[in-house]
XYZ file of C-alpha atoms in Angstrom:
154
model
C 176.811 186.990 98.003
C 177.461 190.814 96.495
C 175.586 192.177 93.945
C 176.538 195.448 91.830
C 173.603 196.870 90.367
C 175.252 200.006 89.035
C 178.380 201.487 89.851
C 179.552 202.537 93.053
C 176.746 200.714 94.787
C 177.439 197.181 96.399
C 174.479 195.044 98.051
C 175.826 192.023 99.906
C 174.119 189.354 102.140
C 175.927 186.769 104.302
C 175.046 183.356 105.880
C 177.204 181.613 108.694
C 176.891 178.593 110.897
C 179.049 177.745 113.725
C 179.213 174.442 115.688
C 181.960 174.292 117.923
C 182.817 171.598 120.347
C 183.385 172.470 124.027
C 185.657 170.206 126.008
C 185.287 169.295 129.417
C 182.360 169.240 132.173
C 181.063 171.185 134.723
C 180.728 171.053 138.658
C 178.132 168.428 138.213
C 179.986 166.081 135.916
C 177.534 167.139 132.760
C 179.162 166.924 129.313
C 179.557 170.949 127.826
C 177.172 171.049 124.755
C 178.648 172.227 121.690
C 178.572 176.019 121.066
C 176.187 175.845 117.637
C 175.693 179.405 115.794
C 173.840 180.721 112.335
C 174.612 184.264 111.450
C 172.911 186.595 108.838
C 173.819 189.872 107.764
C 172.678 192.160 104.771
C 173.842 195.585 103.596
C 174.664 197.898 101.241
C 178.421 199.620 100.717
C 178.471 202.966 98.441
C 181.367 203.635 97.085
C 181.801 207.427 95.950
C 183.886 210.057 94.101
C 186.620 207.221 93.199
C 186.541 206.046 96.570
C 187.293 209.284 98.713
C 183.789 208.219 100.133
C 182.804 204.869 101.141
C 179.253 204.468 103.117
C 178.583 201.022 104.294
C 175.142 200.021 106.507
C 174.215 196.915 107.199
C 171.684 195.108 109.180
C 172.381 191.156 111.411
C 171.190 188.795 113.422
C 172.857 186.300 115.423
C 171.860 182.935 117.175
C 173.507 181.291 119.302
C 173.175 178.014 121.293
C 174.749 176.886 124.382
C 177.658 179.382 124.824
C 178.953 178.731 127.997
C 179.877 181.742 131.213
C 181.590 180.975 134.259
C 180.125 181.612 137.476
C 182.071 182.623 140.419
C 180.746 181.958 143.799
C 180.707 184.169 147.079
C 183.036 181.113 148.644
C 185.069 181.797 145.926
C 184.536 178.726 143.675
C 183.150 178.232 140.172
C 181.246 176.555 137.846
C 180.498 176.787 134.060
C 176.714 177.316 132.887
C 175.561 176.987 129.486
C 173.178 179.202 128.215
C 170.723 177.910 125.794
C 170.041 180.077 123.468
C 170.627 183.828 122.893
C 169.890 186.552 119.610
C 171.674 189.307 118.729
C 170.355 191.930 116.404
C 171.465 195.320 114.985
C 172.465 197.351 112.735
C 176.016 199.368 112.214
C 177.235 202.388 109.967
C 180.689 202.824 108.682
C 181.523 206.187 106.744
C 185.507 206.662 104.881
C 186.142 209.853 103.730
C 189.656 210.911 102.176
C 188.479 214.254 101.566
C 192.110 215.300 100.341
C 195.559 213.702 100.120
C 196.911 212.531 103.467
C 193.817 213.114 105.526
C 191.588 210.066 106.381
C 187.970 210.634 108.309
C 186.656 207.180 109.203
C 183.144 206.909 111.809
C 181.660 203.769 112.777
C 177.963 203.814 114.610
C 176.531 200.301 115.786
C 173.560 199.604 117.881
C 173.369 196.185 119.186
C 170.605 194.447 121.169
C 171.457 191.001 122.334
C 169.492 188.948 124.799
C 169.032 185.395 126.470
C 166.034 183.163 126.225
C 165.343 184.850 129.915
C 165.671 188.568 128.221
C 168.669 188.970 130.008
C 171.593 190.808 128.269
C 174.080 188.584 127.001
C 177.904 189.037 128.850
C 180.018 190.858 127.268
C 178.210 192.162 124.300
C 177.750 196.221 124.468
C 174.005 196.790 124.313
C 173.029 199.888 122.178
C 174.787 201.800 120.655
C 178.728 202.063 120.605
C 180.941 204.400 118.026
C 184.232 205.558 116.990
C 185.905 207.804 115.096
C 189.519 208.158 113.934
C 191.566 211.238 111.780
C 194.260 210.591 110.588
C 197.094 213.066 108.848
C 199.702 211.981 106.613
C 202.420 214.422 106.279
C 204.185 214.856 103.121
C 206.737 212.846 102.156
C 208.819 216.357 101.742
C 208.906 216.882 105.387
C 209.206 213.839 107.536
C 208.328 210.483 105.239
C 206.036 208.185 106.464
C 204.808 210.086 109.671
C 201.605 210.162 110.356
C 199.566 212.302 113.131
C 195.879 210.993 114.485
C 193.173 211.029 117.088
C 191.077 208.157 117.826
C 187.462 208.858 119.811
C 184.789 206.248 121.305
């Protein structure tokens, strides 16, 4: 759902499920439980100066049930474990700047905090923050056409 309540300024909200069947079984002959989801996220995207700036912040939280991770054993074997539930909250930041023609700022900030029923950090998942930030030059199409120089950071 986005609403525009004056120009420039976007406020959006988003709802998402997720079942998804897991085939097979584990060392013990039990039945994987279907991977089951729901997903909210809400934000705001600013849209400046005729888009040379675009600001977008938003706020989610995730639950999920019974994603499975595979265990590895000292004797080298393995197993699959489901784990029963785990949330995922944050926030992230995204700022696009074309200041002038050819160059392109972009900067992404996220903080993430996802955890297990136990308070254990979920695999996989970056906990905290994370960011990134990419320049990117255009040359003119009088000198070279379509080359483009850039650095990327995180």
């Amino acid at each position: 759902m986005v609403g525009k309540p004056i120009r420039g300024v976007s406020i959006f909200y988003t709802h998402g499920e997720t079942f998804q069947p897991q085939g097979g079984v584990n060392q013990s002959g039990e039945r994987l439980r279907p991977l089951i989801g729901d997903n909210d996220e809400a934000g705001v995207k600013l849209d400046l100066w005729q888009s040379r700036l675009v600001v977008t912040g938003s706020y989610f939280n995730m639950l999920q049930e019974n994603a499975f991770i595979k265990v590895i054993f000292p004797d080298g074997t393995f197993d699959f474990r489901q784990v029963p539930s785990s949330v995922s909250k944050g926030w992230e930041l995204d700022v696009a700047a074309q200041p002038f023609r050819g160059l392109t700022l972009l900067a992404s900030y996220q903080w993430i905090n996802a955890k297990t029923q136990n308070g254990l950090a979920v695999r996989n998942v970056p906990q905290g923050g994370t960011y990134k930030a990419v320049v990117k030059y255009a040359l003119p199409a009088t000198l070279l056409q379509g080359v483009e120089l850039g650095a990327n950071y995180e």
